[in-house]
Amino acid sequence: MKNEKSEKLVAQNKKAYHDYFIDETFQAGISLVGTEVKSMRAGRCNLKESYIRIHEGEAFIEGMHISPYDHGNIFNQDPVRRRRLLLHKKEIRRLKAAAQQEGYTIVPLKVYFSRSLVKLDIALAKGKKLYDKREAIAKKTQERDAAKEFRQKLR
């Protein structure tokens, strides 16, 4: 029996890593209907404009776009509807308390299949200032240039 995790990435929110400092990550399940799962298996999901909201002791993801399934006809749901996240009460309370602090928010990072279940990685994050973003871009550029020079020296 294999102990490896079989994960298939569906969508990733690269902008979250650019706009926020990621402090802590959590894994959550998503409550979906059948046609949404089929659409996700085809890789038709987008996290760009999505965010996490905690309302009445439950966590929801809003703005996540799952394209309608081609063969779903009347069973298709609204592509950007509000979807419930499956988290433990203790995790929800912790996220809510942390998100109420100044500058902190909860952002989705990636959606993937873990075996046959759809999972979502969410993070407790603090927003970056403009100078932090510029510093991160400069650092990436410097690392990329150094790697390029190293590869050229090996030739």
Tab-separated table of C-alpha atoms in Angstrom:
chain	number	residue	atom	x	y	z
A	1	MET	CA	0.000	0.000	0.000
A	2	LYS	CA	1.344	3.428	-0.915
A	3	ASN	CA	1.717	6.194	1.673
A	4	GLU	CA	2.151	8.892	-0.962
A	5	LYS	CA	-0.385	11.686	-1.247
A	6	SER	CA	-2.111	11.651	-4.595
A	7	GLU	CA	-2.932	15.289	-5.265
A	8	LYS	CA	-4.063	16.839	-8.544
A	9	LEU	CA	-3.854	20.630	-8.610
A	10	VAL	CA	-6.956	22.297	-10.088
A	11	ALA	CA	-6.299	26.019	-9.489
A	12	GLN	CA	-3.791	28.178	-7.656
A	13	ASN	CA	-3.991	31.777	-6.446
A	14	LYS	CA	-0.522	33.092	-7.326
A	15	LYS	CA	-1.577	36.676	-6.645
A	16	ALA	CA	-2.101	35.831	-2.967
A	17	TYR	CA	1.619	35.138	-2.559
A	18	HIS	CA	2.386	38.482	-4.207
A	19	ASP	CA	-0.115	40.565	-2.219
A	20	TYR	CA	0.137	38.955	1.236
A	21	PHE	CA	2.564	37.588	3.806
A	22	ILE	CA	1.304	34.051	4.478
A	23	ASP	CA	1.340	33.323	8.229
A	24	GLU	CA	-0.548	30.064	8.682
A	25	THR	CA	-2.267	27.626	6.314
A	26	PHE	CA	-5.282	25.383	6.803
A	27	GLN	CA	-6.788	22.610	4.703
A	28	ALA	CA	-10.558	22.701	4.184
A	29	GLY	CA	-13.071	20.657	2.261
A	30	ILE	CA	-15.660	22.327	0.029
A	31	SER	CA	-19.363	21.509	-0.134
A	32	LEU	CA	-20.079	21.077	-3.871
A	33	VAL	CA	-22.765	19.557	-6.086
A	34	GLY	CA	-22.076	16.843	-8.682
A	35	THR	CA	-21.768	19.003	-11.785
A	36	GLU	CA	-19.322	21.328	-10.011
A	37	VAL	CA	-17.068	18.391	-9.146
A	38	LYS	CA	-17.154	17.204	-12.756
A	39	SER	CA	-16.238	20.679	-13.951
A	40	MET	CA	-13.361	20.826	-11.460
A	41	ARG	CA	-12.058	17.473	-12.686
A	42	ALA	CA	-11.804	19.145	-16.103
A	43	GLY	CA	-9.743	21.930	-14.456
A	44	ARG	CA	-12.321	24.682	-14.915
A	45	CYS	CA	-11.953	26.654	-11.693
A	46	ASN	CA	-10.623	30.144	-10.921
A	47	LEU	CA	-9.600	31.599	-7.539
A	48	LYS	CA	-8.503	35.074	-8.645
A	49	GLU	CA	-11.271	37.228	-7.156
A	50	SER	CA	-12.262	34.880	-4.327
A	51	TYR	CA	-12.124	35.447	-0.581
A	52	ILE	CA	-13.131	33.693	2.642
A	53	ARG	CA	-15.861	35.030	4.932
A	54	ILE	CA	-16.928	33.681	8.320
A	55	HIS	CA	-20.635	34.120	8.993
A	56	GLU	CA	-22.613	32.733	11.958
A	57	GLY	CA	-19.965	30.175	12.915
A	58	GLU	CA	-19.487	28.818	9.383
A	59	ALA	CA	-16.800	29.565	6.805
A	60	PHE	CA	-17.722	30.336	3.195
A	61	ILE	CA	-15.744	31.001	0.049
A	62	GLU	CA	-17.192	33.714	-2.139
A	63	GLY	CA	-16.238	34.694	-5.661
A	64	MET	CA	-14.659	31.358	-6.622
A	65	HIS	CA	-15.628	30.728	-10.239
A	66	ILE	CA	-16.414	27.144	-11.289
A	67	SER	CA	-17.462	27.053	-14.937
A	68	PRO	CA	-20.746	25.261	-15.680
A	69	TYR	CA	-20.341	21.632	-16.700
A	70	ASP	CA	-20.933	21.163	-20.447
A	71	HIS	CA	-23.336	18.222	-20.056
A	72	GLY	CA	-24.953	19.433	-16.831
A	73	ASN	CA	-28.049	21.129	-18.347
A	74	ILE	CA	-30.559	22.020	-15.555
A	75	PHE	CA	-28.324	20.677	-12.771
A	76	ASN	CA	-25.671	23.388	-13.220
A	77	GLN	CA	-25.348	25.890	-10.368
A	78	ASP	CA	-24.439	29.569	-10.426
A	79	PRO	CA	-20.694	29.713	-11.303
A	80	VAL	CA	-19.811	32.195	-8.524
A	81	ARG	CA	-22.227	31.089	-5.811
A	82	ARG	CA	-21.278	31.072	-2.136
A	83	ARG	CA	-19.840	27.677	-1.111
A	84	ARG	CA	-19.530	26.317	2.417
A	85	LEU	CA	-16.101	25.277	3.677
A	86	LEU	CA	-15.757	22.193	5.828
A	87	LEU	CA	-13.590	23.093	8.830
A	88	HIS	CA	-13.577	22.158	12.507
A	89	LYS	CA	-15.294	24.622	14.872
A	90	LYS	CA	-11.987	25.192	16.650
A	91	GLU	CA	-10.312	26.197	13.368
A	92	ILE	CA	-13.195	28.506	12.448
A	93	ARG	CA	-13.029	30.262	15.825
A	94	ARG	CA	-9.263	30.655	15.495
A	95	LEU	CA	-9.560	32.082	11.962
A	96	LYS	CA	-12.319	34.479	12.995
A	97	ALA	CA	-10.327	35.815	15.956
A	98	ALA	CA	-7.189	36.261	13.851
A	99	ALA	CA	-9.048	37.914	10.954
A	100	GLN	CA	-10.463	40.550	13.311
A	101	GLN	CA	-6.922	41.783	14.034
A	102	GLU	CA	-5.679	44.816	12.129
A	103	GLY	CA	-4.320	43.966	8.668
A	104	TYR	CA	-5.131	40.234	8.685
A	105	THR	CA	-7.401	38.445	6.240
A	106	ILE	CA	-8.199	34.904	5.120
A	107	VAL	CA	-7.294	34.085	1.506
A	108	PRO	CA	-7.644	30.932	-0.603
A	109	LEU	CA	-4.335	29.585	-1.952
A	110	LYS	CA	-5.106	26.517	-4.040
A	111	VAL	CA	-7.801	23.984	-4.927
A	112	TYR	CA	-6.851	20.377	-5.517
A	113	PHE	CA	-8.093	16.798	-5.421
A	114	SER	CA	-6.787	14.713	-2.543
A	115	ARG	CA	-7.674	11.196	-3.637
A	116	SER	CA	-11.318	11.746	-4.668
A	117	LEU	CA	-12.086	14.714	-2.406
A	118	VAL	CA	-11.896	18.390	-3.359
A	119	LYS	CA	-9.699	20.298	-0.907
A	120	LEU	CA	-8.904	23.972	-0.532
A	121	ASP	CA	-5.814	25.414	1.136
A	122	ILE	CA	-6.616	28.674	2.886
A	123	ALA	CA	-4.224	30.973	4.691
A	124	LEU	CA	-4.239	33.535	7.400
A	125	ALA	CA	-2.407	36.396	5.724
A	126	LYS	CA	-1.280	39.957	6.358
A	127	GLY	CA	-1.375	42.444	3.503
A	128	LYS	CA	1.894	43.668	1.983
A	129	LYS	CA	2.674	47.316	1.531
A	130	LEU	CA	3.814	48.623	-1.865
A	131	TYR	CA	7.459	48.775	-0.797
A	132	ASP	CA	7.276	45.126	0.371
A	133	LYS	CA	6.015	44.098	-3.061
A	134	ARG	CA	8.813	46.015	-4.795
A	135	GLU	CA	11.367	44.409	-2.493
A	136	ALA	CA	10.015	40.917	-3.267
A	137	ILE	CA	10.131	41.581	-7.034
A	138	ALA	CA	13.724	42.856	-6.792
A	139	LYS	CA	14.754	39.793	-4.786
A	140	LYS	CA	13.160	37.411	-7.314
A	141	THR	CA	14.877	39.202	-10.182
A	142	GLN	CA	18.236	39.009	-8.417
A	143	GLU	CA	17.807	35.272	-7.718
A	144	ARG	CA	16.761	34.627	-11.329
A	145	ASP	CA	19.814	36.505	-12.659
A	146	ALA	CA	22.147	34.631	-10.308
A	147	ALA	CA	20.698	31.276	-11.407
A	148	LYS	CA	21.072	32.293	-15.065
A	149	GLU	CA	24.742	33.210	-14.549
A	150	PHE	CA	25.361	29.941	-12.711
A	151	ARG	CA	23.849	27.916	-15.570
A	152	GLN	CA	25.996	29.801	-18.100
A	153	LYS	CA	29.168	29.079	-16.066
A	154	LEU	CA	28.371	25.353	-16.098
A	155	ARG	CA	28.362	25.285	-19.890
